[in-house]
Short mmCIF file of C-alpha atoms and ligand atoms in Angstrom, two decimals:
data_model
loop_
_atom_site.label_atom_id
_atom_site.label_comp_id
_atom_site.label_asym_id
_atom_site.label_seq_id
_atom_site.Cartn_x
_atom_site.Cartn_y
_atom_site.Cartn_z
CA UNK A 95 143.04 -137.26 248.09
CA UNK A 96 141.62 -134.09 246.44
CA UNK A 97 143.56 -130.88 247.85
CA UNK A 98 142.15 -127.45 247.47
CA UNK A 99 143.95 -124.30 248.37
CA UNK A 100 142.56 -120.92 249.12
CA UNK A 101 143.95 -117.68 249.94
CA UNK A 102 143.16 -114.44 251.43
CA UNK A 103 143.80 -111.97 254.20
CA UNK A 104 141.46 -112.75 256.54
CA UNK A 105 141.35 -109.79 258.31
CA UNK A 106 138.65 -109.36 261.03
CA UNK A 107 137.38 -112.76 260.34
CA UNK A 108 133.84 -112.48 259.23
CA UNK A 109 130.88 -114.76 258.09
CA UNK A 110 131.89 -114.21 254.30
CA UNK A 111 135.19 -115.62 255.05
CA UNK A 112 133.64 -118.88 256.86
CA UNK A 113 131.51 -119.62 254.00
CA UNK A 114 134.13 -119.49 251.72
CA UNK A 115 135.97 -121.80 253.62
CA UNK A 116 133.54 -124.27 254.06
CA UNK A 117 132.87 -124.17 250.78
CA UNK A 118 135.94 -124.69 249.42
CA UNK A 119 136.62 -127.68 251.99
CA UNK A 120 133.24 -129.40 250.41
CA UNK A 121 135.22 -129.39 246.91
CA UNK A 122 138.04 -131.94 248.13
CA UNK A 123 139.14 -134.07 251.08
CA UNK A 124 142.13 -131.78 252.24
CA UNK A 125 141.84 -127.89 252.62
CA UNK A 126 144.91 -125.62 252.72
CA UNK A 127 144.45 -121.64 253.38
CA UNK A 128 147.03 -119.36 252.65
CA UNK A 129 147.18 -116.40 254.81
CA UNK A 130 148.82 -113.37 253.37
CA UNK A 131 151.83 -111.77 255.67
CA UNK A 132 151.69 -108.20 256.84
CA UNK A 133 154.65 -107.27 254.89
CA UNK A 134 153.24 -108.94 251.50
CA UNK A 135 149.83 -106.92 252.16
CA UNK A 136 151.66 -103.91 253.02
CA UNK A 137 153.73 -103.95 249.70
CA UNK A 138 150.92 -104.80 247.71
CA UNK A 139 148.90 -101.54 248.96
CA UNK A 140 146.83 -103.13 251.37
CA UNK A 141 148.15 -100.50 253.87
CA UNK A 142 145.26 -101.16 256.65
CA UNK A 143 144.46 -104.26 258.02
CA UNK A 144 143.65 -104.53 261.33
CA UNK A 145 144.98 -107.94 262.60
CA UNK A 146 148.47 -109.16 262.63
CA UNK A 147 149.36 -112.09 260.71
CA UNK A 148 149.53 -114.07 263.92
CA UNK A 149 146.18 -113.17 264.82
CA UNK A 150 144.64 -114.06 261.28
CA UNK A 151 146.16 -117.51 261.38
CA UNK A 152 144.76 -118.47 264.53
CA UNK A 153 141.06 -116.87 263.67
CA UNK A 154 141.72 -119.35 260.92
CA UNK A 155 142.75 -122.07 262.98
CA UNK A 156 139.66 -121.71 265.27
CA UNK A 157 137.22 -122.20 262.69
CA UNK A 158 138.42 -125.52 262.44
CA UNK A 159 137.88 -126.04 258.77
CA UNK A 160 141.40 -125.72 257.29
CA UNK A 161 143.68 -128.75 257.30
CA UNK A 162 146.74 -126.88 256.61
CA UNK A 163 147.63 -123.35 256.96
CA UNK A 164 150.15 -121.30 254.83
CA UNK A 165 151.54 -117.88 254.76
CA UNK A 166 151.66 -115.96 251.50
CA UNK A 167 154.73 -113.63 251.34
CA UNK A 168 155.49 -112.84 247.78
CA UNK A 169 153.61 -112.55 244.08
CA UNK A 170 154.00 -115.58 242.40
CA UNK A 171 154.00 -118.03 245.34
CA UNK A 172 150.67 -119.60 244.07
CA UNK A 173 152.20 -121.23 241.32
CA UNK A 174 154.81 -122.62 243.37
CA UNK A 175 152.59 -123.77 246.11
CA UNK A 176 150.08 -125.62 243.71
CA UNK A 177 153.17 -127.58 242.65
CA UNK A 178 154.73 -128.10 245.94
CA UNK A 179 151.58 -129.06 247.88
CA UNK A 180 150.43 -131.23 244.79
CA UNK A 181 147.17 -129.20 244.88
CA UNK A 182 143.95 -130.23 242.84
CA UNK A 183 141.69 -127.04 242.86
CA UNK A 184 142.54 -123.35 243.51
CA UNK A 185 139.64 -122.00 245.56
CA UNK A 186 138.73 -118.34 245.53
CA UNK A 187 135.74 -115.89 245.81
CA UNK A 188 133.93 -114.65 243.06
CA UNK A 189 134.80 -111.35 243.34
CA UNK A 190 138.31 -112.42 241.96
CA UNK A 191 136.09 -114.19 238.57
CA UNK A 192 138.74 -114.30 235.98
CA UNK A 193 141.63 -113.18 237.82
CA UNK A 194 143.40 -116.69 238.52
CA UNK A 195 142.44 -118.19 235.03
CA UNK A 196 146.47 -118.42 234.51
CA UNK A 197 146.40 -121.24 237.57
CA UNK A 198 144.43 -123.69 234.95
CA UNK A 199 147.93 -124.48 233.66
CA UNK A 200 148.65 -126.38 237.29
CA UNK A 201 145.01 -127.39 238.20
CA UNK A 202 141.43 -126.53 238.48
CA UNK A 203 140.15 -123.02 239.21
CA UNK A 204 136.90 -122.58 240.97
CA UNK A 205 135.50 -119.42 241.81
CA UNK A 206 132.91 -119.58 245.16
CA UNK A 207 130.32 -117.28 244.63
CA UNK A 208 130.89 -114.08 247.73
CA UNK A 209 128.72 -113.65 250.54
CA UNK A 210 126.66 -110.69 249.89
CA UNK A 211 126.87 -107.64 252.58
CA UNK A 212 129.89 -108.28 254.60
CA UNK A 213 133.76 -107.38 253.85
CA UNK A 214 136.69 -106.84 255.86
CA UNK A 215 136.97 -103.14 254.45
CA UNK A 216 133.35 -102.64 255.85
CA UNK A 217 134.17 -103.95 259.31
CA UNK A 218 137.63 -101.94 259.44
CA UNK A 219 135.43 -98.75 258.78
CA UNK A 220 132.95 -99.14 261.89
CA UNK A 221 135.81 -100.05 264.12
CA UNK A 222 138.38 -97.40 262.95
CA UNK A 223 138.09 -93.87 264.28
CA UNK A 224 136.14 -91.53 261.87
CA UNK A 225 138.60 -89.10 261.19
CA UNK A 226 137.28 -86.57 259.76
CA UNK A 227 140.14 -84.76 257.98
CA UNK A 228 140.21 -81.00 256.72
CA UNK A 229 142.95 -79.70 254.17
CA UNK A 230 144.58 -76.34 254.53
CA UNK A 231 145.72 -75.40 251.30
CA UNK A 232 144.54 -76.35 247.57
CA UNK A 233 147.62 -76.47 245.84
CA UNK A 234 148.90 -79.74 243.93
CA UNK A 235 150.31 -81.13 247.08
CA UNK A 236 146.78 -80.99 248.67
CA UNK A 237 145.48 -82.42 245.47
CA UNK A 238 147.64 -85.39 245.38
CA UNK A 239 146.75 -85.87 248.80
CA UNK A 240 142.93 -86.04 248.25
CA UNK A 241 143.48 -88.78 245.54
CA UNK A 242 145.67 -90.26 247.73
CA UNK A 243 143.06 -90.59 250.80
CA UNK A 244 140.85 -92.73 248.77
CA UNK A 245 143.40 -95.66 249.81
CA UNK A 246 143.44 -95.32 253.41
CA UNK A 247 140.32 -96.32 255.93
CA UNK A 248 138.98 -94.70 258.97
CA UNK A 249 139.86 -91.06 257.33
CA UNK A 250 137.08 -89.02 255.24
CA UNK A 251 138.07 -85.25 253.94
CA UNK A 252 135.32 -83.69 255.21
CA UNK A 253 136.55 -79.85 254.80
CA UNK A 254 139.01 -77.69 252.92
CA UNK A 255 140.17 -74.23 253.92
CA UNK A 256 141.68 -71.44 251.88
CA UNK A 257 141.40 -67.89 252.69
CA UNK A 258 140.15 -67.36 249.08
CA UNK A 259 137.24 -69.30 249.07
CA UNK A 260 136.85 -69.32 245.32
CA UNK A 261 139.94 -71.78 245.19
CA UNK A 262 138.10 -73.82 248.35
CA UNK A 263 135.06 -74.33 246.48
CA UNK A 264 136.83 -75.48 243.24
CA UNK A 265 138.98 -78.05 245.31
CA UNK A 266 135.77 -79.11 246.90
CA UNK A 267 134.14 -79.87 243.48
CA UNK A 268 137.06 -81.47 242.11
CA UNK A 269 137.13 -83.89 245.31
CA UNK A 270 133.59 -83.92 246.52
CA UNK A 271 134.78 -82.19 249.57
CA UNK A 272 131.30 -81.25 251.51
CA UNK A 273 132.47 -78.22 253.48
CA UNK A 274 134.67 -75.35 252.71
CA UNK A 275 135.91 -72.52 254.76
CA UNK A 276 137.95 -69.05 254.86
CA UNK A 277 137.49 -68.66 258.37
CA UNK A 278 139.94 -70.94 260.26
CA UNK A 279 137.84 -71.00 263.41
CA UNK A 280 134.69 -72.50 261.37
CA UNK A 281 137.21 -74.64 259.77
CA UNK A 282 138.46 -75.92 263.24
CA UNK A 283 135.30 -76.84 264.73
CA UNK A 284 134.36 -79.41 261.94
CA UNK A 285 137.22 -81.44 262.14
CA UNK A 286 139.46 -83.87 264.25
CA UNK A 287 142.51 -84.42 262.03
CA UNK A 288 144.20 -81.77 259.36
CA UNK A 289 146.81 -81.68 256.86
CA UNK A 290 148.59 -78.67 256.47
CA UNK A 291 149.52 -78.10 252.95
CA UNK A 292 149.58 -74.08 252.81
CA UNK A 293 152.68 -71.87 251.94
CA UNK A 294 156.11 -72.59 253.84
CA UNK A 295 155.41 -69.56 256.43
CA UNK A 296 152.18 -70.31 257.40
CA UNK A 297 152.78 -73.91 258.59
CA UNK A 298 153.69 -72.72 262.12
CA UNK A 299 150.59 -70.72 262.97
CA UNK A 300 148.13 -73.07 261.37
CA UNK A 301 149.44 -75.96 263.07
CA UNK A 302 149.54 -73.94 266.55
CA UNK A 303 146.49 -72.79 266.32
CA UNK A 304 144.64 -76.48 265.31
CA UNK A 305 146.73 -78.10 268.28
CA UNK A 306 145.39 -75.56 270.73
CA UNK A 307 141.76 -76.69 269.22
CA UNK A 308 142.56 -80.26 269.90
CA UNK A 309 143.07 -81.32 266.45
CA UNK A 310 145.69 -83.67 265.38
CA UNK A 311 147.97 -82.25 262.56
CA UNK A 312 149.85 -83.66 259.67
CA UNK A 313 152.23 -80.93 258.68
CA UNK A 314 153.91 -80.59 255.02
CA UNK A 315 157.51 -79.29 254.61
CA UNK A 316 159.47 -77.75 255.55
CA UNK A 317 157.78 -78.57 259.20
CA UNK A 318 158.68 -75.16 260.50
CA UNK A 319 161.67 -72.87 259.91
CA UNK A 320 162.82 -72.29 263.26
CA UNK A 321 163.74 -74.99 265.58
CA UNK A 322 161.73 -73.02 268.73
CA UNK A 323 158.86 -73.20 266.59
CA UNK A 324 159.29 -76.99 265.83
CA UNK A 325 159.55 -77.79 269.83
CA UNK A 326 157.01 -75.65 270.74
CA UNK A 327 154.62 -77.59 268.57
CA UNK A 328 155.54 -80.79 269.76
CA UNK A 329 155.18 -79.46 273.32
CA UNK A 330 151.82 -78.68 272.70
CA UNK A 331 150.50 -81.95 270.61
CA UNK A 332 152.09 -83.97 273.57
CA UNK A 333 150.63 -82.03 276.49
CA UNK A 334 147.39 -82.30 274.68
CA UNK A 335 147.98 -85.93 273.71
CA UNK A 336 147.77 -85.47 270.24
CA UNK A 337 149.68 -86.66 266.95
CA UNK A 338 151.40 -84.25 265.32
CA UNK A 339 153.81 -85.46 262.21
CA UNK A 340 156.09 -84.00 259.64
CA UNK A 341 154.72 -85.04 255.94
CA UNK A 342 158.08 -86.48 254.67
CA UNK A 343 156.09 -89.03 252.86
CA UNK A 344 159.96 -91.31 252.11
CA UNK A 345 160.47 -91.66 256.05
CA UNK A 346 156.85 -93.61 255.93
CA UNK A 347 157.15 -95.65 252.79
CA UNK A 348 157.84 -99.99 252.69
CA UNK A 349 161.50 -99.27 251.14
CA UNK A 350 162.99 -96.59 253.42
CA UNK A 351 161.80 -98.07 256.62
CA UNK A 352 163.34 -101.39 255.47
CA UNK A 353 166.57 -99.73 254.30
CA UNK A 354 167.23 -97.92 257.84
CA UNK A 355 166.61 -101.46 259.24
CA UNK A 356 168.78 -103.42 257.26
CA UNK A 357 171.72 -100.70 257.87
CA UNK A 358 170.90 -100.64 261.67
CA UNK A 359 171.50 -104.23 261.87
CA UNK A 360 174.86 -103.67 259.99
CA UNK A 361 174.07 -104.97 256.69
CA UNK A 362 177.06 -102.27 255.53
CA UNK A 363 178.72 -101.85 258.64
CA UNK A 364 179.42 -98.89 260.49
CA UNK A 365 178.16 -95.71 258.41
CA UNK A 366 180.94 -93.45 257.65
CA UNK A 367 179.16 -91.44 254.72
CA UNK A 368 175.74 -90.32 253.46
CA UNK A 369 175.52 -88.81 250.33
CA UNK A 370 171.79 -87.58 249.07
CA UNK A 371 170.86 -85.44 245.85
CA UNK A 372 167.95 -83.86 244.55
CA UNK A 373 166.89 -81.85 242.11
CA UNK A 374 163.97 -80.53 239.91
CA UNK A 375 163.85 -78.40 236.68
CA UNK A 376 160.13 -77.12 238.07
CA UNK A 377 160.37 -73.15 239.11
CA UNK A 378 156.66 -72.60 239.94
CA UNK A 379 156.59 -68.74 240.92
CA UNK A 380 155.90 -69.65 244.85
CA UNK A 381 159.21 -72.19 245.17
CA UNK A 382 161.08 -69.53 243.80
CA UNK A 383 159.73 -66.69 245.89
CA UNK A 384 161.94 -65.01 248.52
CA UNK A 385 158.65 -63.69 250.23
CA UNK A 386 157.20 -67.08 250.95
CA UNK A 387 160.40 -68.62 252.11
CA UNK A 388 160.92 -70.30 248.61
CA UNK A 389 164.32 -71.96 247.66
CA UNK A 390 165.60 -75.50 247.20
CA UNK A 391 166.76 -75.52 250.81
CA UNK A 392 163.12 -74.67 252.32
CA UNK A 393 161.61 -77.04 249.77
CA UNK A 394 163.72 -80.03 249.90
CA UNK A 395 166.43 -80.01 252.21
CA UNK A 396 164.30 -82.02 254.81
CA UNK A 397 164.24 -85.12 252.48
CA UNK A 398 168.04 -85.20 252.14
CA UNK A 399 168.48 -84.88 255.90
CA UNK A 400 166.20 -87.61 256.74
CA UNK A 401 168.38 -90.15 255.30
CA UNK A 402 171.58 -88.65 257.01
CA UNK A 403 169.68 -87.87 260.30
CA UNK A 404 168.16 -91.27 260.82
CA UNK A 405 171.22 -92.90 260.33
CA UNK A 406 173.92 -90.57 261.88
CA UNK A 407 171.71 -88.69 264.30
CA UNK A 408 171.14 -84.89 264.77
CA UNK A 409 174.47 -84.38 266.69
CA UNK A 410 176.38 -83.00 263.68
CA UNK A 411 179.51 -81.14 264.85
CA UNK A 412 179.64 -78.59 261.99
CA UNK A 413 177.61 -78.12 259.10
CA UNK A 414 178.31 -76.03 255.81
CA UNK A 415 176.42 -74.49 252.64
CA UNK A 416 177.47 -73.50 249.29
CA UNK A 417 174.62 -71.87 247.62
CA UNK A 418 173.93 -70.55 244.26
CA UNK A 419 171.05 -67.80 244.46
CA UNK A 420 168.38 -66.33 241.91
CA UNK A 421 166.64 -63.40 243.00
CA UNK A 422 167.21 -64.02 246.65
CA UNK A 423 166.62 -67.83 246.83
CA UNK A 424 168.79 -70.79 246.36
CA UNK A 425 168.62 -72.45 243.49
CA UNK A 426 171.32 -74.69 243.95
CA UNK A 427 172.61 -75.58 247.60
CA UNK A 428 175.69 -77.95 248.60
CA UNK A 429 175.77 -78.65 252.10
CA UNK A 430 178.18 -80.90 254.26
CA UNK A 431 177.51 -81.92 257.66
CA UNK A 432 180.46 -83.51 259.93
CA UNK A 433 180.17 -85.84 262.72
CA UNK A 434 182.20 -87.24 265.54
CA UNK A 435 182.63 -90.50 263.24
CA UNK A 436 181.10 -89.81 259.82
CA UNK A 437 180.34 -87.02 257.13
CA UNK A 438 177.14 -86.46 255.07
CA UNK A 439 176.45 -83.98 251.98
CA UNK A 440 173.69 -83.28 249.98
CA UNK A 441 173.09 -81.68 246.70
CA UNK A 442 169.73 -79.76 245.77
CA UNK A 443 168.62 -78.24 242.86
CA UNK A 444 165.96 -76.15 242.07
CA UNK A 445 166.31 -75.27 238.56
CA UNK A 446 169.80 -77.29 238.12
CA UNK A 447 169.66 -80.60 236.93
CA UNK A 448 171.60 -83.74 238.53
CA UNK A 449 171.59 -87.34 239.35
CA UNK A 450 169.09 -87.94 242.39
CA UNK A 451 170.69 -90.79 243.83
CA UNK A 452 171.44 -91.78 247.55
CA UNK A 453 174.81 -93.52 248.19
CA UNK A 454 175.35 -94.69 251.97
CA UNK A 455 179.20 -96.01 252.67
CA UNK A 456 179.84 -98.10 255.35
CA UNK A 457 183.11 -100.11 256.54
CA UNK A 458 181.81 -103.28 254.93
CA UNK A 459 180.26 -102.23 251.86
CA UNK A 460 177.42 -99.77 250.51
CA UNK A 461 173.95 -99.19 249.75
CA UNK A 462 172.82 -97.52 246.49
CA UNK A 463 169.45 -95.89 246.29
CA UNK A 464 168.90 -94.98 242.23
CA UNK A 465 167.07 -91.89 241.37
CA UNK A 466 164.07 -90.93 242.03
CA UNK A 467 165.68 -91.76 245.76
CA UNK A 468 162.84 -90.19 247.84
CA UNK A 469 160.39 -92.37 246.25
CA UNK A 470 162.08 -95.64 246.78
CA UNK A 471 161.15 -98.95 245.29
CA UNK A 472 164.49 -100.65 244.95
CA UNK A 473 167.98 -100.31 246.48
CA UNK A 474 171.20 -102.30 246.28
CA UNK A 475 173.50 -103.60 248.82
CA UNK A 476 176.86 -103.75 247.39
CA UNK A 477 180.27 -104.97 248.36
CA UNK A 478 184.00 -105.70 247.47
CA UNK A 479 183.61 -109.32 246.80
CA UNK A 480 180.57 -108.18 244.02
CA UNK A 481 178.92 -111.77 244.54
CA UNK A 482 177.61 -110.61 247.61
CA UNK A 483 175.72 -107.90 246.15
CA UNK A 484 171.89 -108.16 246.89
CA UNK A 485 169.01 -106.24 245.23
CA UNK A 486 165.82 -105.28 247.21
CA UNK A 487 162.66 -104.39 245.76
CA UNK A 488 159.20 -102.77 246.96
CA UNK A 489 156.50 -101.31 246.09
CA UNK A 490 155.82 -97.67 246.09
CA UNK A 491 152.10 -97.04 245.29
CA UNK A 492 150.88 -93.88 243.65
CA UNK A 493 152.32 -90.53 245.00
CA UNK A 494 153.31 -92.21 248.12
CA UNK A 495 151.48 -89.93 250.39
CA UNK A 496 149.34 -92.69 251.55
CA UNK A 497 151.88 -94.07 253.78
CA UNK A 498 151.92 -90.85 255.62
CA UNK A 499 148.57 -90.91 255.96
CA UNK A 500 148.32 -94.09 256.70
CA UNK A 501 150.69 -93.97 259.75
CA UNK A 502 148.42 -90.52 261.02
CA UNK A 503 145.77 -92.71 260.94
CA UNK A 504 146.83 -95.56 262.71
CA UNK A 505 148.95 -93.27 265.32
CA UNK A 506 145.65 -91.35 266.03
CA UNK A 507 143.60 -95.00 266.22
CA UNK A 508 146.47 -96.36 268.66
CA UNK A 509 146.92 -93.14 270.64
CA UNK A 510 150.45 -93.14 269.50
CA UNK A 511 151.85 -89.11 269.75
CA UNK A 512 155.61 -90.19 269.56
CA UNK A 513 156.38 -90.77 265.66
CA UNK A 514 158.17 -94.08 265.27
CA UNK A 515 159.06 -93.76 261.91
CA UNK A 516 160.58 -90.17 261.98
CA UNK A 517 161.62 -88.99 266.06
CA UNK A 518 160.41 -85.49 267.02
CA UNK A 519 164.25 -84.80 267.75
CA UNK A 520 164.99 -85.03 264.02
CA UNK A 521 162.33 -82.97 262.67
CA UNK A 522 163.30 -80.39 264.96
CA UNK A 523 166.93 -80.75 264.02
CA UNK A 524 165.89 -80.35 260.49
CA UNK A 525 164.11 -77.06 261.40
CA UNK A 526 167.74 -76.28 263.21
CA UNK A 527 169.12 -76.49 259.87
CA UNK A 528 166.74 -74.84 257.76
CA UNK A 529 167.03 -71.61 260.63
CA UNK A 530 170.94 -71.71 260.29
CA UNK A 531 170.85 -71.57 256.89
CA UNK A 532 168.26 -68.78 256.49
CA UNK A 533 170.43 -66.68 259.03
CA UNK A 534 173.18 -66.99 256.48
CA UNK A 535 175.56 -68.99 258.94
CA UNK A 536 178.25 -70.80 257.51
CA UNK A 537 177.10 -70.12 254.19
CA UNK A 538 179.40 -69.32 250.86
CA UNK A 539 177.36 -68.05 247.99
CA UNK A 540 178.85 -68.97 244.51
CA UNK A 541 178.15 -66.74 241.21
N1 CTP B 742 135.33 -113.35 250.70
C1 CTP B 742 133.71 -113.92 250.41
N2 CTP B 742 132.83 -113.23 250.84
C2 CTP B 742 132.98 -111.85 251.33
C3 CTP B 742 134.34 -111.61 251.27
C4 CTP B 742 135.40 -112.32 251.25
O1 CTP B 742 133.86 -114.89 249.77
N3 CTP B 742 131.87 -111.14 251.79
C5 CTP B 742 136.10 -114.36 250.07
C6 CTP B 742 137.18 -113.61 249.13
O2 CTP B 742 136.56 -113.77 247.74
C7 CTP B 742 138.17 -114.41 249.18
C8 CTP B 742 138.52 -114.52 250.77
O3 CTP B 742 137.06 -114.50 251.26
O4 CTP B 742 138.20 -115.48 248.60
C9 CTP B 742 139.68 -113.85 251.38
O5 CTP B 742 139.00 -112.36 251.41
P1 CTP B 742 139.60 -111.43 251.50
O6 CTP B 742 140.04 -110.54 250.93
O7 CTP B 742 140.50 -111.74 252.98
O8 CTP B 742 138.22 -110.76 252.46
P2 CTP B 742 137.25 -109.66 251.99
O9 CTP B 742 136.36 -109.10 253.23
O10 CTP B 742 137.11 -109.25 250.73
O11 CTP B 742 138.84 -108.20 252.30
P3 CTP B 742 138.82 -106.85 251.86
O12 CTP B 742 137.63 -106.07 252.26
O13 CTP B 742 139.94 -106.23 252.76
O14 CTP B 742 139.25 -106.71 250.57
#
């Protein structure tokens, strides 16, 4: 019996898939179809798959063309499967021409002509909401977002706003953005979602205005510098049924999400301490400008507070800060938080360099995320008995902004106004910490 194997995501099953399966089946007597898992697709950067793995398997089953369906979970699995199922032919669409020649060592490899004019990507674009995204601000983070948006379907950057129209114009030329504005009212009329990447002190005002106009908002860090402002923005978003999200890229990437779930399921026992550090020597003028709410705390505290609050919550009983200042802004801050049953601390450097790792200590073991922990692709669970240590690997594509944008798009698509990856209460608590610090509370200044 001649066995043929083929693999795919088979999202929104279409005629191209059916033709491919039929031709693959004709190559032998028995067809095995490998369907990728949701996790595997997400990890390899295919972020926008519409159907779940169960739905995709069911759709393949219904074609009646597969004799056996298996799931593909990891890189390198094809070689294992070919050996395990004693496969004679590996077949795949011609869009992969040459890519799988390395399998010739194990079986025949056949590239089947691809059906023209249809693809899952195209179908997804037809059913996805056409999100017309406007970007406020044209600095480095806005540029990174414009690059990353190419990897997310259902969203098109169609407007850019900057009070200085020349800046908006430069940005539009660089990233092919069709409309430029220096007037926020006109900008708002032509979009249904916005990414706010403007100077810190402007976040609240822009977010409030846009939400009032019925526009979904992805708001850069710091979300707001006052607790009441964060609360108010969420109230407006909730009553207008809009998505409002905190743009902490780390919260939405595969490694961080899995790390939180693993800890919540008890991998290292009860969490007793969280220790995070983040530092950079990059002191751009805006980052250290006291009039633009510069300084390490407003730049980066949200990142450190993310694992602390996701794991220990927002009900700390005490918080204290030690800061080294320069021209009115903190270039180094060491902060401690006390919880009823745990402690936490973080170090932020802006012009001071330290190891940027994350250590989460528990009653059974600890979790170590090496620098730069806020862009995680790897972490390790470590135990007293070192033979129990376990390493976890993930992908972290590009600048990581595609993960938050993808979450934003799918929250809009599914009308999810709560943020499953980062509860509103935590974003509000982060703003509370910013406000408390900026008001000089519990703060010691060192020379
Ligand atoms: N395929 C095909 N003709 C098409 C689309 C896909 O022959 N028009 C084949 C692919 O070459 C592959 C299999 O179908 O062998 C599964 O492909 P998959 O990546 O799931 O489908 P695409 O429509 O290409 O998906 P996407 O747009 O997400 O890349």
